[in-house]
Short mmCIF file of C-alpha atoms and ligand atoms in Angstrom, two decimals:
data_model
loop_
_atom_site.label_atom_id
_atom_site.label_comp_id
_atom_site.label_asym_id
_atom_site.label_seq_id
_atom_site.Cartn_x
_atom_site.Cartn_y
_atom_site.Cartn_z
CA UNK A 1 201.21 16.95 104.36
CA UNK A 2 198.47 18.57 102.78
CA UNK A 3 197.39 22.12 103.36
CA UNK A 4 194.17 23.26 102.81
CA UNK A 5 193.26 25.15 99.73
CA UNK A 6 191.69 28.62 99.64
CA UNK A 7 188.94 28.90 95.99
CA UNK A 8 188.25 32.44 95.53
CA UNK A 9 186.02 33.96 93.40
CA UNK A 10 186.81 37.64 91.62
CA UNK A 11 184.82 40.48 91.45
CA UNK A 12 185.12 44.07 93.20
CA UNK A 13 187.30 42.14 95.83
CA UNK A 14 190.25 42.04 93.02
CA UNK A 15 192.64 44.46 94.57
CA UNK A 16 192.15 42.91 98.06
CA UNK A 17 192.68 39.27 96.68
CA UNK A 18 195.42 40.14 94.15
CA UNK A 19 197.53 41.37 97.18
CA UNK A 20 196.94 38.21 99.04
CA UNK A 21 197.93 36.03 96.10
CA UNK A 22 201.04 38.41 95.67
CA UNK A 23 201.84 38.35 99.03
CA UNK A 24 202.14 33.92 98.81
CA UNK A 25 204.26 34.41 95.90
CA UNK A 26 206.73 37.09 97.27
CA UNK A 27 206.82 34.66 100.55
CA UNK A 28 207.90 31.60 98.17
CA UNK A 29 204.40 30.30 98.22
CA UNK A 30 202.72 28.72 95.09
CA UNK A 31 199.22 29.74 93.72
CA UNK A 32 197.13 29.24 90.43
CA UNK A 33 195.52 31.87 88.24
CA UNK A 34 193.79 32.58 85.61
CA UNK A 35 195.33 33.82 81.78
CA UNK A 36 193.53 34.18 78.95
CA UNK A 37 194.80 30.58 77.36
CA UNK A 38 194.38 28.21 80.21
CA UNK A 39 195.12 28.54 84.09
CA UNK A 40 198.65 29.01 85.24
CA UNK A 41 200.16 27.70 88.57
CA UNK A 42 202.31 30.52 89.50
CA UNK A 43 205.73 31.06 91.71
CA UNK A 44 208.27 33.41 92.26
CA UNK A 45 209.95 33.41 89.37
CA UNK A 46 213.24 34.28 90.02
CA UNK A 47 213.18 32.30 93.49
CA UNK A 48 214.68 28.35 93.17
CA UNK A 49 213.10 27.51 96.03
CA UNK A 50 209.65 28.51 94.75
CA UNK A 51 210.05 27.22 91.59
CA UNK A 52 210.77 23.67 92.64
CA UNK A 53 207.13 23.57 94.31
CA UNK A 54 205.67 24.02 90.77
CA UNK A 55 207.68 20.69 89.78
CA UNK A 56 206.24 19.04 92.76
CA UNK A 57 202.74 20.01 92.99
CA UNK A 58 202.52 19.02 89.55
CA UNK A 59 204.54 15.83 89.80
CA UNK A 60 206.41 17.92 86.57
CA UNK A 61 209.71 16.60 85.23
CA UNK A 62 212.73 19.05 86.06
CA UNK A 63 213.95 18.92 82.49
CA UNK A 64 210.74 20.64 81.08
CA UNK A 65 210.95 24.55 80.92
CA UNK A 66 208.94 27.06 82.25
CA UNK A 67 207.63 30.10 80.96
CA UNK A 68 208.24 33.48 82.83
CA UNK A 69 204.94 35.59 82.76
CA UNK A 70 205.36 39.54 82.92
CA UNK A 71 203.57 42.32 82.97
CA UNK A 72 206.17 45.20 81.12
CA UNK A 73 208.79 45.42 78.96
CA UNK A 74 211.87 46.40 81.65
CA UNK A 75 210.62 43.30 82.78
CA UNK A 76 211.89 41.82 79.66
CA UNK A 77 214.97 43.55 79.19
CA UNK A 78 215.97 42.40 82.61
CA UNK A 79 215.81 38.40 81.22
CA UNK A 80 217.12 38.40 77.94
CA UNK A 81 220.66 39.32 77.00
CA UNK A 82 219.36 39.90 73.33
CA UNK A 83 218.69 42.87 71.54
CA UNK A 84 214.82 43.11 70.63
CA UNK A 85 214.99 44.37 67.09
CA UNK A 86 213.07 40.80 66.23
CA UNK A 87 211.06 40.49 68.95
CA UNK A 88 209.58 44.33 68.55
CA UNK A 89 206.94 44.27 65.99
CA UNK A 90 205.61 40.77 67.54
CA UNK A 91 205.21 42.29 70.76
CA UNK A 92 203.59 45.45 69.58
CA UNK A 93 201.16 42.93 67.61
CA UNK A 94 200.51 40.16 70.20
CA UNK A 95 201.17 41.22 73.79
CA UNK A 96 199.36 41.05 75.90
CA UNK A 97 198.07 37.58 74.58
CA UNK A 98 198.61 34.05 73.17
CA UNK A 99 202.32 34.68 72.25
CA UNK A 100 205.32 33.11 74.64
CA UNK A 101 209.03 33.74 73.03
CA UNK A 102 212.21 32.15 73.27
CA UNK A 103 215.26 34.43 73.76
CA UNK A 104 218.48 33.71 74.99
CA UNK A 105 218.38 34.22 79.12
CA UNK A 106 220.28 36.91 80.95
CA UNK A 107 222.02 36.03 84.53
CA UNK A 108 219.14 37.10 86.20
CA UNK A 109 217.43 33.72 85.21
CA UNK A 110 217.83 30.83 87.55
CA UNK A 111 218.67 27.06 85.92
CA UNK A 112 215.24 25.70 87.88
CA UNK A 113 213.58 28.29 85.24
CA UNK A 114 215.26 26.86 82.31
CA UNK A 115 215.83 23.37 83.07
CA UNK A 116 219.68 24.30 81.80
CA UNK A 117 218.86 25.73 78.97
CA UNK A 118 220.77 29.34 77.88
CA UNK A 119 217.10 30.19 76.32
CA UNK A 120 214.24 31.37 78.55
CA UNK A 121 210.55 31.32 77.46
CA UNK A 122 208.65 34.95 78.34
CA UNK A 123 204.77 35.88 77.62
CA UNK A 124 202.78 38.72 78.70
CA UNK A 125 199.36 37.62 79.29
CA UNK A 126 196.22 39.21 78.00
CA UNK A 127 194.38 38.45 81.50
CA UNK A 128 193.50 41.20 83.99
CA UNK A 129 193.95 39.22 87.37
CA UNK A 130 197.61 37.99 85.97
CA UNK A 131 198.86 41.24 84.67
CA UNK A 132 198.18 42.40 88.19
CA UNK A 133 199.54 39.56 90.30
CA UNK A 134 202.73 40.07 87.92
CA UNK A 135 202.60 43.75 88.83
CA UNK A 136 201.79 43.60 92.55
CA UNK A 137 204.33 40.88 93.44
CA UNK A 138 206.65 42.99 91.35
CA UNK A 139 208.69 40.30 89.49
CA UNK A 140 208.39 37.78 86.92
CA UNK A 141 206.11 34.67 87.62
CA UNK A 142 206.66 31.12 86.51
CA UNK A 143 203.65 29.18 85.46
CA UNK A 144 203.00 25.97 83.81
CA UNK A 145 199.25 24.92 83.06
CA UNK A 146 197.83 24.30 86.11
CA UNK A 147 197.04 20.66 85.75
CA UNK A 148 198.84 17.65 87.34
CA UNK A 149 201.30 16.51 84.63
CA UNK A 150 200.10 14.28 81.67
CA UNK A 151 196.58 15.67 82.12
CA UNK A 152 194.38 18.30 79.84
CA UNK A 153 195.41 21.87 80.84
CA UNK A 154 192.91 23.70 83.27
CA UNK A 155 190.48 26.51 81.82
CA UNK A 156 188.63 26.97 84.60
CA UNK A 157 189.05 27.05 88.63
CA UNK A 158 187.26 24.04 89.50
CA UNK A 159 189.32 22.41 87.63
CA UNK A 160 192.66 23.38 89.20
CA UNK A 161 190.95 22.59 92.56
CA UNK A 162 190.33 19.38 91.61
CA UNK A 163 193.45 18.61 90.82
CA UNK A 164 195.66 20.88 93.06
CA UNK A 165 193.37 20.87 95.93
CA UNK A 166 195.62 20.24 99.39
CA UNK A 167 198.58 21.08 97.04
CA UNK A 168 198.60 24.79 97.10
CA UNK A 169 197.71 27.79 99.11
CA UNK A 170 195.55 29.47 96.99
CA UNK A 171 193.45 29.46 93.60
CA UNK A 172 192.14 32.64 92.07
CA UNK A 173 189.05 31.92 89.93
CA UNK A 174 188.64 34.78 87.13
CA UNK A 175 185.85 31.99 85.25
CA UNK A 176 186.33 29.90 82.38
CA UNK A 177 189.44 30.95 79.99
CA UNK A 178 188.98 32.67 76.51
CA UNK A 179 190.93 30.88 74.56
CA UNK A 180 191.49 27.25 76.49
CA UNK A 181 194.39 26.62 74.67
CA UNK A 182 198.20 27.48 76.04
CA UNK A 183 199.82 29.81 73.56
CA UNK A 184 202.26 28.97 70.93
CA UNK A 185 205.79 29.04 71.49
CA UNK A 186 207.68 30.65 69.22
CA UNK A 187 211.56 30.48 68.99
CA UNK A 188 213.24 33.73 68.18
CA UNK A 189 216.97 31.86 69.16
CA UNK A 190 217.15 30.28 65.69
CA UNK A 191 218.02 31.43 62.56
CA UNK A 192 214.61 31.53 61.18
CA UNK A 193 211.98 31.94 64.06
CA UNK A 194 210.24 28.84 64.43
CA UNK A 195 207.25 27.38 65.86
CA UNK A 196 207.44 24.95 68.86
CA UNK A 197 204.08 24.69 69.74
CA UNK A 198 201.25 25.74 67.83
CA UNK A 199 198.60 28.09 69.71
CA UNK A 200 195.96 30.60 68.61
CA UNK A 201 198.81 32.88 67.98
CA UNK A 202 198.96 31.20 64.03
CA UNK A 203 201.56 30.62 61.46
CA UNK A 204 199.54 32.43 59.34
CA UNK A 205 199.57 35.23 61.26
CA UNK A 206 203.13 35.28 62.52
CA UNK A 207 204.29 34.78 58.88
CA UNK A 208 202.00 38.30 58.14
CA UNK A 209 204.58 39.62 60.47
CA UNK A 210 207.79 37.65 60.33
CA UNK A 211 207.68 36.78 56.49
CA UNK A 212 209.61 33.26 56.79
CA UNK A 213 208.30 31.41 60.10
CA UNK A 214 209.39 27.16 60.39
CA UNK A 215 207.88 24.94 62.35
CA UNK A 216 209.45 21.97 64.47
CA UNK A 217 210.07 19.05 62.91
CA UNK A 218 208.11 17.07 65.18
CA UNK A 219 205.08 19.26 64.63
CA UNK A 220 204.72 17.85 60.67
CA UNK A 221 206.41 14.42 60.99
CA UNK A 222 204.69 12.36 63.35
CA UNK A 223 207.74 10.35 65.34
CA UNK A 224 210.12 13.13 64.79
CA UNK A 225 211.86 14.27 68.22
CA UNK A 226 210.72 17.67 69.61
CA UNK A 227 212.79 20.65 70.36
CA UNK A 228 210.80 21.86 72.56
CA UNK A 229 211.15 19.84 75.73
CA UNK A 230 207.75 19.76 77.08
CA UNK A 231 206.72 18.42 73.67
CA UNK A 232 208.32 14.94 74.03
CA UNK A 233 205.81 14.05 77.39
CA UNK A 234 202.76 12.25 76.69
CA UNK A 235 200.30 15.22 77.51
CA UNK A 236 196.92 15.86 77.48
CA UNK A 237 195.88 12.57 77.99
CA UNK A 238 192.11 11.19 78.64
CA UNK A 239 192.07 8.19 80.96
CA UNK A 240 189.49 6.93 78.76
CA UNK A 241 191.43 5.10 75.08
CA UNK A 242 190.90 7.55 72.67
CA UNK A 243 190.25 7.33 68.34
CA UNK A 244 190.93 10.01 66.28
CA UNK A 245 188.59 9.63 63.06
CA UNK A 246 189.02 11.59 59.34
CA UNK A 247 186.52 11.03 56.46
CA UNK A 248 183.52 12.28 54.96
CA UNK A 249 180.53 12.71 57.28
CA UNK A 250 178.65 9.46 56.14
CA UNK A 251 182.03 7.26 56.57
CA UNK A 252 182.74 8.46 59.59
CA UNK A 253 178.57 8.32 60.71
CA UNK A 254 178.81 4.53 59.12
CA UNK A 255 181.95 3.48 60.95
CA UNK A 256 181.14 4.92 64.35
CA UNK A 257 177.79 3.01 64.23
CA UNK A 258 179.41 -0.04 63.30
CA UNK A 259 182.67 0.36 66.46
CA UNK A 260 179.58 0.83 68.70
CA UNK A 261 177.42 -2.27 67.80
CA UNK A 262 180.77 -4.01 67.70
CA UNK A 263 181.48 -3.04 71.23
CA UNK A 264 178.35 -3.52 73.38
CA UNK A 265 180.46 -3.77 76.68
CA UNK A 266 181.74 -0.47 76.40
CA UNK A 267 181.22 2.92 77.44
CA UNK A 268 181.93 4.90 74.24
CA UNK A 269 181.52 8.75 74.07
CA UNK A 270 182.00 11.04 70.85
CA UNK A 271 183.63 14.01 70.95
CA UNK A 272 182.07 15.83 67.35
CA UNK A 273 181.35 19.22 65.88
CA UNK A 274 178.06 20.15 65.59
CA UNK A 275 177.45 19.61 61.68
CA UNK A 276 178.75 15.46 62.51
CA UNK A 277 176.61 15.49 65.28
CA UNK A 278 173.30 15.88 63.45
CA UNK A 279 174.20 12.82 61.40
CA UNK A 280 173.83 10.99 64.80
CA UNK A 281 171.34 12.28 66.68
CA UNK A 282 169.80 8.88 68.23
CA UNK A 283 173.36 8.67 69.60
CA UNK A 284 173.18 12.33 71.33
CA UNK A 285 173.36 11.36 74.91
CA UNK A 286 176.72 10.19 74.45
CA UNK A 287 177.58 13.17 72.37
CA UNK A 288 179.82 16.04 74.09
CA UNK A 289 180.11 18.97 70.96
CA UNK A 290 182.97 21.42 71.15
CA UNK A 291 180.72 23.42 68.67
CA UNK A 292 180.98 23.82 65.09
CA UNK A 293 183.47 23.67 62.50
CA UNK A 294 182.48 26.82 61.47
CA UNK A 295 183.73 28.73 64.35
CA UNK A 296 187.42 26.42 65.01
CA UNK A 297 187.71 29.21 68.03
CA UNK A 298 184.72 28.10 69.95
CA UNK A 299 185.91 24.63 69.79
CA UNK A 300 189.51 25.51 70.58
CA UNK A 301 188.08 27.16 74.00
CA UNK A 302 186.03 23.67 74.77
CA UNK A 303 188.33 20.49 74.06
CA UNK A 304 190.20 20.59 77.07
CA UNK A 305 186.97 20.86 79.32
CA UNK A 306 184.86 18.14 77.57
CA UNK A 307 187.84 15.54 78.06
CA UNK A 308 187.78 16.02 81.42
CA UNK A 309 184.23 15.49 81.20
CA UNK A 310 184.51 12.49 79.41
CA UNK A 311 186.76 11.17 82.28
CA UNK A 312 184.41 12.22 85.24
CA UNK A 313 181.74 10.41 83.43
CA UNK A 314 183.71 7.49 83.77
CA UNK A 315 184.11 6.45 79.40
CA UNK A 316 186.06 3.68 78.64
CA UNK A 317 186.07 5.30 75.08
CA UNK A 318 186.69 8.61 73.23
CA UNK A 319 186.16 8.99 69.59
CA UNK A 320 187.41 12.36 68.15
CA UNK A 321 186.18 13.80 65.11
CA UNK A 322 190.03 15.32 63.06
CA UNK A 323 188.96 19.21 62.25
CA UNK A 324 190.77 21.33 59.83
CA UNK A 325 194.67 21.69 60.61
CA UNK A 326 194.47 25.63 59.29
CA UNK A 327 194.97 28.21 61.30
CA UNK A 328 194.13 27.93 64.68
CA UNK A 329 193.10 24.19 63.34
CA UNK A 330 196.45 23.51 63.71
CA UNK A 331 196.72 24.05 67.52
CA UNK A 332 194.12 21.94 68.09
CA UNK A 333 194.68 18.88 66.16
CA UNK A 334 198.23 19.20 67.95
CA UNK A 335 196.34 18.37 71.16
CA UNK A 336 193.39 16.17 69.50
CA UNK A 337 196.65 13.95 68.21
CA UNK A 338 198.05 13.81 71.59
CA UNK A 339 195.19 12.93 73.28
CA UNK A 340 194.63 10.05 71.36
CA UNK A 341 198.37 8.93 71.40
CA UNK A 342 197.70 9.40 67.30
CA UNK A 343 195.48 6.60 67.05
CA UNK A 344 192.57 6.45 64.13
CA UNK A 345 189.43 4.03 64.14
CA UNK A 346 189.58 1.87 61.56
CA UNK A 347 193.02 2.75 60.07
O1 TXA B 401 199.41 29.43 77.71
C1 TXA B 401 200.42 29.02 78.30
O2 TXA B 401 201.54 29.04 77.78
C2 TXA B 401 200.24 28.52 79.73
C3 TXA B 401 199.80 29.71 80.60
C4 TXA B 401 199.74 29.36 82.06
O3 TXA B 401 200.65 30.79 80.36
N1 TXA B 401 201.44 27.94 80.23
C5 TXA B 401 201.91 26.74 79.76
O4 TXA B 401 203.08 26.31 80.36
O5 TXA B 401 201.34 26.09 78.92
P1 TXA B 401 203.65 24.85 80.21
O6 TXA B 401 204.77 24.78 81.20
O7 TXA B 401 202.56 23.88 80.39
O8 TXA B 401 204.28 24.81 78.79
C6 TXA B 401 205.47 25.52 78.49
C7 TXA B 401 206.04 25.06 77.16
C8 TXA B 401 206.59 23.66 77.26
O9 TXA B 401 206.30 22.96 76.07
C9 TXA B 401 208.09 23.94 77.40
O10 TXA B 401 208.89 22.87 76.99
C10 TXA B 401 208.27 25.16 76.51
O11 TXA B 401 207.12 25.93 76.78
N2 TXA B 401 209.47 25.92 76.89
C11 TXA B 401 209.71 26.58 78.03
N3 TXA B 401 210.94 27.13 78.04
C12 TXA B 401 211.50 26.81 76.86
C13 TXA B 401 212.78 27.08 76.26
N4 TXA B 401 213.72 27.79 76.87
N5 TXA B 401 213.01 26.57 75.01
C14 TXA B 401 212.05 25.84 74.37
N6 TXA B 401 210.84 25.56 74.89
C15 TXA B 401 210.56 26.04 76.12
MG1 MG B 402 201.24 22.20 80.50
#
């Protein structure tokens, strides 16, 4: 049965709110929140019971991991069984933020967190509502994006309500997210730490830290298997069929032209940075820009939002413009791939 869903706004009300929120979770309740990548959907995270209404609100599968959100470093020490001599300079670099680590799991973490893994996956947001939900409801909390599975992750409130709405008690809206994309996953288990999913926490800048930082397989080899679980499930999908497209700005101004007069019965929208965009101006109404290539962060913070908006505007089509793979390039063109299932116009 549905229950009915509580959207609140925060301002000066945040202490009252935040101990509502972490009064659901201590009770076993769910609720969703903001972080600084995207929004989380949050439980108890040491409580089975709790945990297995994440999987079902999201319709989630129980092999895929989830990532225990904290707010100190006892925290920490209570979930890992592994000495932090590695982990140490990362976290006095990158937390609170855009960094979640894989260490091997202490007792204390329940198989519902770890989908049987002996690894557990820890951040400590940069996000002022989280770090005090975390601290409030005193324990760890489990969060996944706060999407229904196989959709674009949520970076702002209306957008878990729309798709959570009768599923949970209770969304706290902190606005839009910062960086609006969920933060790489680094795994500190292996021999050399390595890179399961790319986020605005670089290689580039891990490396600056780590020296010698891999990356999985799967993340330079299209077709190769992940490692990371959640990597294998078709995510971040569009309803609408979407084309990735490469090339020079006048091939890929030429060809988009051309799949447009070619398809008259469709709805076709184009998802291009701002430079591409001025190549096609008579086309701007069906133009959505994540910004320019000049500033890959501003576009990292918008792709997830503008799919969605390609979907409630009811597109048969996406075409994607493929951005620089450096830096935080890389993140996104990890999800721009995904989206569009790897396809390219005209290839
Ligand atoms: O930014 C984020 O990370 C957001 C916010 C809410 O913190 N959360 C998020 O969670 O994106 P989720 O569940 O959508 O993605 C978690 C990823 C999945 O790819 C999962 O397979 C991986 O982390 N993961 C979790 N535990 C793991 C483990 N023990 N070993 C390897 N990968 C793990
Ligand atoms: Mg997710």
């Amino acid at each position: 049965m549905d229950i009915i869903t509580k959207l609140v706004k925060i301002d000066k009300n945040i202490d009252y709110v935040v101990a509502e929120a972490a009064q659901f979770i201590k009770d076993g309740e769910i609720v969703a929140f903001p972080t600084e990548t995207v929004y989380g959907l949050g439980a108890d995270g040491l409580n089975p019971k709790a945990i297995k209404k994440i999987f079902d609100a999201k319709g989630r599968p129980q092999d895929n991991p989830l990532i225990l959100h904290i707010s100190s470093l006892s925290m920490l020490k209570e979930l890992t069984r592994d000495n932090l001599e590695r982990a140490m300079p990362l976290i006095e670099r990158f937390w609170p933020g855009p960094l979640t680590m894989v260490f091997n799991r202490s007792q204390l973490v329940p198989d519902e967190i770890t989908g049987g893994l002996d690894t557990v996956a820890i951040r400590m947001p940069a996000n002022g509502i989280a770090l005090k939900l975390i601290n409030v409801a005193n324990r760890p909390i489990a969060a996944p994006s706060a999407n229904i599975s196989g959709r674009p992750s949520p970076t702002d409130a209306e957008t878990c309500y729309f798709d959570l709405q009768g599923k949970v008690p209770m969304i706290l809206d902190g606005g839009p997210t910062e960086v609006g994309l969920e933060s790489t996953v680094l795994d500190l288990t292996s021999k050399i730490p390595t890179i399961l999913r790319p986020g605005a926490i670089t290689l580039e800048m891990l490396e600056e830290v780590l020296g010698v930082v891999d990356q999985d397989a799967s993340l330079i080899k299209d077709g190769e298997t992940p490692k990371s679980p959640g990597q294998k499930y078709k995510h971040y999908a569009p309803v609408a069929t979407s084309y990735l497209i490469r090339g020079t700005d006048r091939k890929m101004a030429c060809a988009i032209r051309e799949f447009i007069l070619n398809n008259p019965d469709k709805k076709i929208g184009l998802m291009i940075s701002k430079e591409l965009a001025t190549k096609l101006v008579d086309l701007k109404e069906v133009i959505k820009s994540p910004g320019s290539r000049m500033n890959p962060e501003e576009i990292g913070s918008s792709i997830f939002r503008i799919l969605r908006e390609f979907d409630k505007d009811e597109y048969d089509i996406i075409i994607v413009e493929f951005l620089d793979e450096k830096n935080i390039g890389a993140a996104i063109m990890n999800r721009l791939k995904k989206a569009c299932s790897n396809k390219y116009l005209g290839e």
